[in-house]
Tab-separated table of C-alpha atoms in Angstrom:
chain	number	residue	atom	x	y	z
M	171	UNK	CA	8.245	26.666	41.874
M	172	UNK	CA	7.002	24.467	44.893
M	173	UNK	CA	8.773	21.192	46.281
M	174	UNK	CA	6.118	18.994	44.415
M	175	UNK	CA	6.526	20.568	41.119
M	176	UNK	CA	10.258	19.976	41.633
M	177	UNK	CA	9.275	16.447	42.497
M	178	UNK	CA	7.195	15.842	40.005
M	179	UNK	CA	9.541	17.195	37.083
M	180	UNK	CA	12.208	15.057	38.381
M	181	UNK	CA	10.556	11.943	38.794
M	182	UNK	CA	9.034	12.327	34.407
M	183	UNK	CA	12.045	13.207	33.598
M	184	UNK	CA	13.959	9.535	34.632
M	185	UNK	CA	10.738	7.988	34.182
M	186	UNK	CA	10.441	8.507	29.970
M	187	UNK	CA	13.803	7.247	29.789
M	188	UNK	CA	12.936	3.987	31.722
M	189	UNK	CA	9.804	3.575	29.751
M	190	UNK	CA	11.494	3.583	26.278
M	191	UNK	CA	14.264	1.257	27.541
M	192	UNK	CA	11.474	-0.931	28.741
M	193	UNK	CA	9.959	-0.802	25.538
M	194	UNK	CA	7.266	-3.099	24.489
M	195	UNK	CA	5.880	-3.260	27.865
M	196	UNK	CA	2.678	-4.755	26.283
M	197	UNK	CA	1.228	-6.278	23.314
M	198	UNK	CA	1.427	-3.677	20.114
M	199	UNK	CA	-1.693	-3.354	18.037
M	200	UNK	CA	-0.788	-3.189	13.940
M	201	UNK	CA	-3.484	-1.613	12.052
M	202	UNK	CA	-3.649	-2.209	8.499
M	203	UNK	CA	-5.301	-0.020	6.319
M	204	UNK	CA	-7.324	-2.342	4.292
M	205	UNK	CA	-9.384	-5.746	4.728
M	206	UNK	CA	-8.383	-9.025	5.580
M	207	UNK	CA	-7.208	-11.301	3.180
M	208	UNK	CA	-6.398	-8.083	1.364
M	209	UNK	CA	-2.802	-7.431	-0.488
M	210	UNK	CA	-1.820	-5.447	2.655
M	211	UNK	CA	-3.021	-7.518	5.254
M	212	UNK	CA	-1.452	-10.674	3.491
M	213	UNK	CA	2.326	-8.793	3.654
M	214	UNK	CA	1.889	-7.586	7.378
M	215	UNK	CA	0.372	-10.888	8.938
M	216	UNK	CA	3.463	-13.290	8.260
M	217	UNK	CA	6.029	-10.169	8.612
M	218	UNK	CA	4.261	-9.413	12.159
M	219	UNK	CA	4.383	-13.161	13.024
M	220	UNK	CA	8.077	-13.001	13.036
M	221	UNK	CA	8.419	-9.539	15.044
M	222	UNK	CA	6.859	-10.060	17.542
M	223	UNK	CA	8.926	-13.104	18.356
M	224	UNK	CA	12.417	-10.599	18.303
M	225	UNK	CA	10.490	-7.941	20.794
M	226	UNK	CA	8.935	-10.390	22.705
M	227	UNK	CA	5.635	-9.193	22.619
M	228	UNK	CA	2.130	-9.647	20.632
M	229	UNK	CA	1.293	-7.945	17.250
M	230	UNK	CA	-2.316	-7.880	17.183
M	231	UNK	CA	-3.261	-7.013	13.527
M	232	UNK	CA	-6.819	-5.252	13.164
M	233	UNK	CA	-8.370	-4.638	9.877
M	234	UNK	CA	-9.902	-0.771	9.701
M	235	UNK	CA	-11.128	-0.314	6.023
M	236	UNK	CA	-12.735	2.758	4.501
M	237	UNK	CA	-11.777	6.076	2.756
M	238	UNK	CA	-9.095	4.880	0.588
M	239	UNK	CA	-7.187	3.853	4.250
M	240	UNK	CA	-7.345	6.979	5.762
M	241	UNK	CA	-9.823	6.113	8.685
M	242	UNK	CA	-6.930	3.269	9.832
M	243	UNK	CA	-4.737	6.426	9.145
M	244	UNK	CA	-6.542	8.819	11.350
M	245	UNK	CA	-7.334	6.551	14.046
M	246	UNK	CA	-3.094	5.700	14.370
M	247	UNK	CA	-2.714	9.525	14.043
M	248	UNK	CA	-5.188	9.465	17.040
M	249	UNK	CA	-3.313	7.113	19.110
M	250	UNK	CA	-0.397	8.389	21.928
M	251	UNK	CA	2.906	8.555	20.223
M	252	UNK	CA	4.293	5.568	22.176
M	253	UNK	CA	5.009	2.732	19.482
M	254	UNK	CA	1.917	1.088	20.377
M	255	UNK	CA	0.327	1.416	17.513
M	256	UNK	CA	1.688	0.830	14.029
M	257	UNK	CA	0.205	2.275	11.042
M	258	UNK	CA	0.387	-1.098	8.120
M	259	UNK	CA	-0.209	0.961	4.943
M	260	UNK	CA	0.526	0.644	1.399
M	261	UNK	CA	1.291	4.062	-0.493
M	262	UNK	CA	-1.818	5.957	-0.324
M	263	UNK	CA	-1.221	8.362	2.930
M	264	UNK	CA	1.297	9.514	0.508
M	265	UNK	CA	-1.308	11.294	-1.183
M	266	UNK	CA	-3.802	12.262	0.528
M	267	UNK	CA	-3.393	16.045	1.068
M	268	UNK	CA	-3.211	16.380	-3.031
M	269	UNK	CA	-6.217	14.299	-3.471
M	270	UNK	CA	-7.632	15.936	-0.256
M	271	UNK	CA	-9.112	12.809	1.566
M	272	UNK	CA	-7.264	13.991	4.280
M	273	UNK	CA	-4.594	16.330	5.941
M	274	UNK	CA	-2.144	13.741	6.964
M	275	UNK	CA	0.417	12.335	4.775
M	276	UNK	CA	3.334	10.301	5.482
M	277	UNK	CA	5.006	13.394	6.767
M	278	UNK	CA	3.094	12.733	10.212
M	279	UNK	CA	4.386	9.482	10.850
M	280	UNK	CA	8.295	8.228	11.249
M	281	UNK	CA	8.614	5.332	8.500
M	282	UNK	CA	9.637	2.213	11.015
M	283	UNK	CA	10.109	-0.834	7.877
M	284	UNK	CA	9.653	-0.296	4.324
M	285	UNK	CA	9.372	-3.586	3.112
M	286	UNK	CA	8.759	-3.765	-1.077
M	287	UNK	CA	6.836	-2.542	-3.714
M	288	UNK	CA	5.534	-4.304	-6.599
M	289	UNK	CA	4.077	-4.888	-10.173
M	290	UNK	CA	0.509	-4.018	-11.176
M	291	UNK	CA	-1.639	-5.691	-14.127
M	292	UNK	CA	-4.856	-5.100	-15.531
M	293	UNK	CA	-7.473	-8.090	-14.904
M	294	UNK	CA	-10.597	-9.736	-15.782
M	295	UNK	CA	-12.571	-12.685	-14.791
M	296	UNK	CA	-12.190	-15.968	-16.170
M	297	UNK	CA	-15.508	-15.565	-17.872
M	298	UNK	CA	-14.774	-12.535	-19.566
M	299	UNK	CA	-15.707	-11.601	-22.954
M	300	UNK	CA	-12.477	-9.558	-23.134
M	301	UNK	CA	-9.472	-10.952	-24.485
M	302	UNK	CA	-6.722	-7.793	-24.273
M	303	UNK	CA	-6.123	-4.964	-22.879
M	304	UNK	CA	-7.007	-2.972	-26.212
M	305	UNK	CA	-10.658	-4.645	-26.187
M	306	UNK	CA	-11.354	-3.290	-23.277
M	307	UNK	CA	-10.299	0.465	-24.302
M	308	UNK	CA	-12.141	0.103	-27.771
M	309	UNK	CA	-15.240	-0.802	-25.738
M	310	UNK	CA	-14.627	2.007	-23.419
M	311	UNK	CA	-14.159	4.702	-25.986
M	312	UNK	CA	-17.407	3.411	-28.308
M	313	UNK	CA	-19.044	3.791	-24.746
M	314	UNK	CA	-17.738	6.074	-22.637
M	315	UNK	CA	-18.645	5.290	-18.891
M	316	UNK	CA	-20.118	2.239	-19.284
M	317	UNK	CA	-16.945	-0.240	-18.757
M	318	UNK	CA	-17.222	-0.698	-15.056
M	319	UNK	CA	-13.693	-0.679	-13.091
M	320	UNK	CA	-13.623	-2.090	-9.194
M	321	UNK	CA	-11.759	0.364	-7.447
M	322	UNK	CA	-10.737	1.022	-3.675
M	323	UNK	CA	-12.128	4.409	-3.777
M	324	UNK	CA	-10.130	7.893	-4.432
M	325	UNK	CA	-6.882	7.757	-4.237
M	326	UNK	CA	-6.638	3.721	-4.251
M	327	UNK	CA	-4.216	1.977	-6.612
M	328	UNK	CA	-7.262	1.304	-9.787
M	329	UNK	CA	-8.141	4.768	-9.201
M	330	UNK	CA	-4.352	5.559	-9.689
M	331	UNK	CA	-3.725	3.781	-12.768
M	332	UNK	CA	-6.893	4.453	-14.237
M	333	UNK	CA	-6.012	8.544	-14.274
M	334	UNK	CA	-2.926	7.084	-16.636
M	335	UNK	CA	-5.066	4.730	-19.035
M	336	UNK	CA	-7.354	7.902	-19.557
M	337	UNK	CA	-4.477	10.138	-20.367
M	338	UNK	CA	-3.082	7.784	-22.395
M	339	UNK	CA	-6.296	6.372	-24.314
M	340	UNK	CA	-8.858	9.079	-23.692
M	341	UNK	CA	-11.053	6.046	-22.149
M	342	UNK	CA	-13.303	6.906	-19.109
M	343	UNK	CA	-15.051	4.338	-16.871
M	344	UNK	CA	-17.329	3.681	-14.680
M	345	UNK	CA	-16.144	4.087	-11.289
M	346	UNK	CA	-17.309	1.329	-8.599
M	347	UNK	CA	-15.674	1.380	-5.225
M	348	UNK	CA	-14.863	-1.403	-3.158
M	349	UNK	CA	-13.463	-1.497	0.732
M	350	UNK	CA	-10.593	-3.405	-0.526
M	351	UNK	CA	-8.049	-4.652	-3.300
M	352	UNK	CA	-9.475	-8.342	-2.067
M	353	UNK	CA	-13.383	-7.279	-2.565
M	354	UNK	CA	-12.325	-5.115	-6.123
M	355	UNK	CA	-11.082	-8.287	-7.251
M	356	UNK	CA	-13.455	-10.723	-6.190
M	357	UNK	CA	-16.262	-8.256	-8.125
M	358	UNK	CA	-14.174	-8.478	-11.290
M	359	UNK	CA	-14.333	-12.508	-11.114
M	360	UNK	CA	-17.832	-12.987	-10.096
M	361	UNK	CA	-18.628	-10.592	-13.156
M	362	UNK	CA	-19.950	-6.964	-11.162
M	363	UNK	CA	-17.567	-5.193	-12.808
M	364	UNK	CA	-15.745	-5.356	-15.938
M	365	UNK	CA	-11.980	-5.179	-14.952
M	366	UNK	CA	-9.815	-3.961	-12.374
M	367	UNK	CA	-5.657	-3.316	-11.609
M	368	UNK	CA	-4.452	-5.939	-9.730
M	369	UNK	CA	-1.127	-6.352	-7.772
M	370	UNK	CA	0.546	-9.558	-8.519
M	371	UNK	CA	0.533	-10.519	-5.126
M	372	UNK	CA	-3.029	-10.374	-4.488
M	373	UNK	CA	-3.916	-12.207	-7.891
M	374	UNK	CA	-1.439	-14.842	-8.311
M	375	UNK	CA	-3.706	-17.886	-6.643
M	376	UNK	CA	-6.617	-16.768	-8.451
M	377	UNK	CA	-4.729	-16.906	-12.048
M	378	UNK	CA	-2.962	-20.165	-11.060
M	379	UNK	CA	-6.545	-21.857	-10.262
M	380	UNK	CA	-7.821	-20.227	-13.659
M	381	UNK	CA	-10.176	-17.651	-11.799
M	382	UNK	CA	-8.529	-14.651	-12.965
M	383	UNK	CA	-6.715	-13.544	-16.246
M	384	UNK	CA	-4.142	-11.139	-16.300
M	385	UNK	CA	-4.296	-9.260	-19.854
M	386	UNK	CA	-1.166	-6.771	-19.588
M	387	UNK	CA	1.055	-5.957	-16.735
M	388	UNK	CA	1.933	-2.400	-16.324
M	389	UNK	CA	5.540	-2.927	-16.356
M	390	UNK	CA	9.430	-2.782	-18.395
M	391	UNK	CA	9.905	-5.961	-17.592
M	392	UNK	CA	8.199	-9.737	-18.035
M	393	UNK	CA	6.980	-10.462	-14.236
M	394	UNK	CA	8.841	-13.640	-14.218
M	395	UNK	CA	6.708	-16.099	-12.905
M	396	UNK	CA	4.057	-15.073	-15.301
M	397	UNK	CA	6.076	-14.610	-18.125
M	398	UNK	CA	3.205	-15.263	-20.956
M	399	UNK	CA	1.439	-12.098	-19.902
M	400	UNK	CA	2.543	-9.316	-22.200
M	401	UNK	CA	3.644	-5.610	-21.119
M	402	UNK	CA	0.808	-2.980	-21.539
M	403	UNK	CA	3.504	-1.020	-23.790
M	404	UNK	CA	2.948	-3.762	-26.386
M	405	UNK	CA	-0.164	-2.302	-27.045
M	406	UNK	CA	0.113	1.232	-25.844
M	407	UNK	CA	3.557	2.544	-26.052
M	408	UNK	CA	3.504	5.537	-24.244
M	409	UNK	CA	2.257	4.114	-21.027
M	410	UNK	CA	6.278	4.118	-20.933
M	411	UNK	CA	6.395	8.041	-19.384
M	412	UNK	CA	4.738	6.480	-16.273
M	413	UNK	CA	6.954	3.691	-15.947
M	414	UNK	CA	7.863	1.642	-13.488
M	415	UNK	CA	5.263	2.366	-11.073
M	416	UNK	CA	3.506	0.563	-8.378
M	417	UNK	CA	2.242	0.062	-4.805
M	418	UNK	CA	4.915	0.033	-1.925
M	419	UNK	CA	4.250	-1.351	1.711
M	420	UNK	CA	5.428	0.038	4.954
M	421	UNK	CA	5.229	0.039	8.691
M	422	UNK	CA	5.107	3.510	9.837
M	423	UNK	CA	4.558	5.187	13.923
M	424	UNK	CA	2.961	8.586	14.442
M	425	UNK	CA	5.393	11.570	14.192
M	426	UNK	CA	6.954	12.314	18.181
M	427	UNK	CA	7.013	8.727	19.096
M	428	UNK	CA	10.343	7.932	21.187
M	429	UNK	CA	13.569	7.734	18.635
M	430	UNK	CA	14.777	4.718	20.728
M	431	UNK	CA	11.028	3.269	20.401
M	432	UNK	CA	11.540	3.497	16.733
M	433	UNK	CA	14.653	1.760	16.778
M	434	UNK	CA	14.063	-1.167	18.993
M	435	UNK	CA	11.245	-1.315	16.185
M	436	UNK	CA	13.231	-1.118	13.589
M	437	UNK	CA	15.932	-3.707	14.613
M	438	UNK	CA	12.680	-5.902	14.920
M	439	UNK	CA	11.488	-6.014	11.396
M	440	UNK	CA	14.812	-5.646	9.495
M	441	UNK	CA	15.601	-9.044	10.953
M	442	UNK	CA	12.356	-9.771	10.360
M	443	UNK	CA	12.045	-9.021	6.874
M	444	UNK	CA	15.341	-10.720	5.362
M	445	UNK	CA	14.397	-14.314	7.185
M	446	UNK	CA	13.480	-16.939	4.327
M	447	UNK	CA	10.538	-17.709	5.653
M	448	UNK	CA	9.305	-14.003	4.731
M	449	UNK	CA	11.448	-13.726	1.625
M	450	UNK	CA	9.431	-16.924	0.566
M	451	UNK	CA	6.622	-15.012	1.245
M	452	UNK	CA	7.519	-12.185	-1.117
M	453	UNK	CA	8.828	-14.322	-3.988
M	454	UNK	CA	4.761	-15.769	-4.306
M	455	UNK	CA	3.635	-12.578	-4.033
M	456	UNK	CA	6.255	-10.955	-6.366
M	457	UNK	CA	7.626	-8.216	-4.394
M	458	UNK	CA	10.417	-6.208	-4.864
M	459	UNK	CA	11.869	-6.356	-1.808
M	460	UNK	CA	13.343	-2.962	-0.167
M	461	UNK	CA	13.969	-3.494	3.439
M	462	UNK	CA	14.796	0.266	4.032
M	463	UNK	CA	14.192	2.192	7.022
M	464	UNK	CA	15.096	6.013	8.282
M	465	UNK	CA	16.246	8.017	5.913
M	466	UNK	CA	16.197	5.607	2.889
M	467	UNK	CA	12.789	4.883	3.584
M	468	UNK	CA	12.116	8.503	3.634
M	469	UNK	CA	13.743	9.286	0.424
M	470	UNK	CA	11.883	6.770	-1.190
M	471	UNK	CA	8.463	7.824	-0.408
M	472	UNK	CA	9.398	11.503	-1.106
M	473	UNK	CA	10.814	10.509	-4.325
M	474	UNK	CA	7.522	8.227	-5.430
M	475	UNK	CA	5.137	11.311	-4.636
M	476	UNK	CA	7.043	13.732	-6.580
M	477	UNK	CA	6.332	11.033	-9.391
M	478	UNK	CA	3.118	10.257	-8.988
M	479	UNK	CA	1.741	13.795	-8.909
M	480	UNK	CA	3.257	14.425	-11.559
M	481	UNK	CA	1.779	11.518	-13.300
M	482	UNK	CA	-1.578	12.539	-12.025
M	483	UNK	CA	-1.077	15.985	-13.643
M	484	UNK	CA	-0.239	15.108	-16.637
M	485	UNK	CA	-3.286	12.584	-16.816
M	486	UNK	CA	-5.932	15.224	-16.130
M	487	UNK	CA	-6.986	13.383	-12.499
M	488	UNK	CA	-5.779	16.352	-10.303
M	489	UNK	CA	-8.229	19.252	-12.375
């Protein structure tokens, strides 16, 4: 081995070290999976806001929609593993190998913040001839195909929970996709489609200004600050089997990335996450919050794929 090699060897070898300590250097980019104004983007904004103030450095937040998220998930796959760029997803990556929209999972990236999950319900415009839940089914069985649900695509939370209302009413619908929860939504209210599944989160302004009604929620338990909105099981009882289920939200960094990296990361957003500001934040949007990181995060998202395939078995959606 020649002098320079030695050299050269010696000098990367103190100089990763140095650059992790120095860690963020520069302004991080956070790259959320879905639109602005989205559910996603509305968690990661304020949460990011408060971040970069502990590390010192910008979050830039850039939307990258398409594919049911995996184009933002690809592109942070893509990326150097150098905590530069943060993957803001909700819990689709967590499927897509089974649905095969893509290789990656979250078994590629190291989960940096797991902030909350949340409660679903099924929704309709203000101008809506449907009154329940079970309207909307009887129409959808004495038509099959012809009820028209916004969805985000393959994979995406409607698509999700419509697999379960087909295994548990034999209803099928029309399928329209949208590039995000926000979009899905807004077609339900300006009357394109007929109904979608709506976080709480993402809906609550629109059903406080009277834009959006919320016929069931897909839950155990009354969402408390809408506590007039009845539990799907009122009218379909076994929707219990797949219950509780919902969305969860996390801030993940591609697989290899520097363990100290991750941890000055880390540190940033679980003190972050517990400030009042942000809890504030939650509480409007009705989020379970989780705050986990490491291995709690991990067992969590291993835990809610297990369930979720097996939901999607059972339903038929995975044939």
């Amino acid at each position: 081995m020649t002098r320079k090699v030695l050299t050269f060897l010696f000098v990367l070898a103190f100089a990763l070290p140095v650059f992790a300590a120095d860690y963020p250097a520069q302004n991080i980019t956070g790259v959320v999976q879905w639109g602005a104004g989205g559910g996603t983007d509305s968690l990661m904004r304020p949460l990011s806001a408060i971040a970069e103030q502990i590390l010192g450095k910008s979050i830039i937040i850039q939307n990258m929609t398409g594919a049911t998220g995996s184009i933002a998930t690809q592109y942070v796959f893509d990326a150097p593993a150098d905590g530069y760029t943060l993957l803001m997803g909700a819990e689709n990556p967590a499927l897509y190998d089974i649905l095969e929209i893509s290789e990656l999972t979250y078994s590629n990236f190291d989960c940096v913040y797991l902030i909350g999950d949340e409660v679903v319900g099924i929704v309709v415009g203000k101008n809506s001839k449907y009154k329940s839940f079970k309207e909307i089914i009887d129409a959808a069985l004495k038509a099959p195909w012809t009820i028209k649900i916004s969805t985000t695509g393959t994979g995406g939370l409607p698509w999700e929970v419509g697999a379960f209302i087909t295994d548990i009413t034999g209803a099928f619908f029309n399928q329209i996709p949208y590039d995000s929860d926000a979009s899905a939504k807004t077609a339900v209210m300006n009357g394109e489609c007929d109904f979608t599944v709506c976080k709480v989160q993402s809906g609550i302004e629109d059903w406080k200004a009277g834009d959006l009604k919320f016929l069931c929620m897909l839950s155990t338990k009354t969402v408390e600050v809408m506590p007039d909105v009845p539990l799907v099981t009122a009218e379909y009882p076994d929707f219990a089997k797949y219950l509780p289920w919902g969305p969860f939200y996390g801030i993940f960094v591609k697989k290899g990335t520097d363990p100290s990296v991750i941890a000055k990361l880390s540190e940033a957003f679980t003190k972050a996450g517990p400030q009042e500001s942000y809890q504030k934040v939650l509480s409007n949007f009705n989020i379970n919050f989780l705050g986990y990181s490491g291995e709690a995060a991990d067992k969590y998202i291993s835990s809610w794929r297990e369930n979720t395939v097996n939901a999607l078995k059972k339903s038929g959606a995975l044939d």
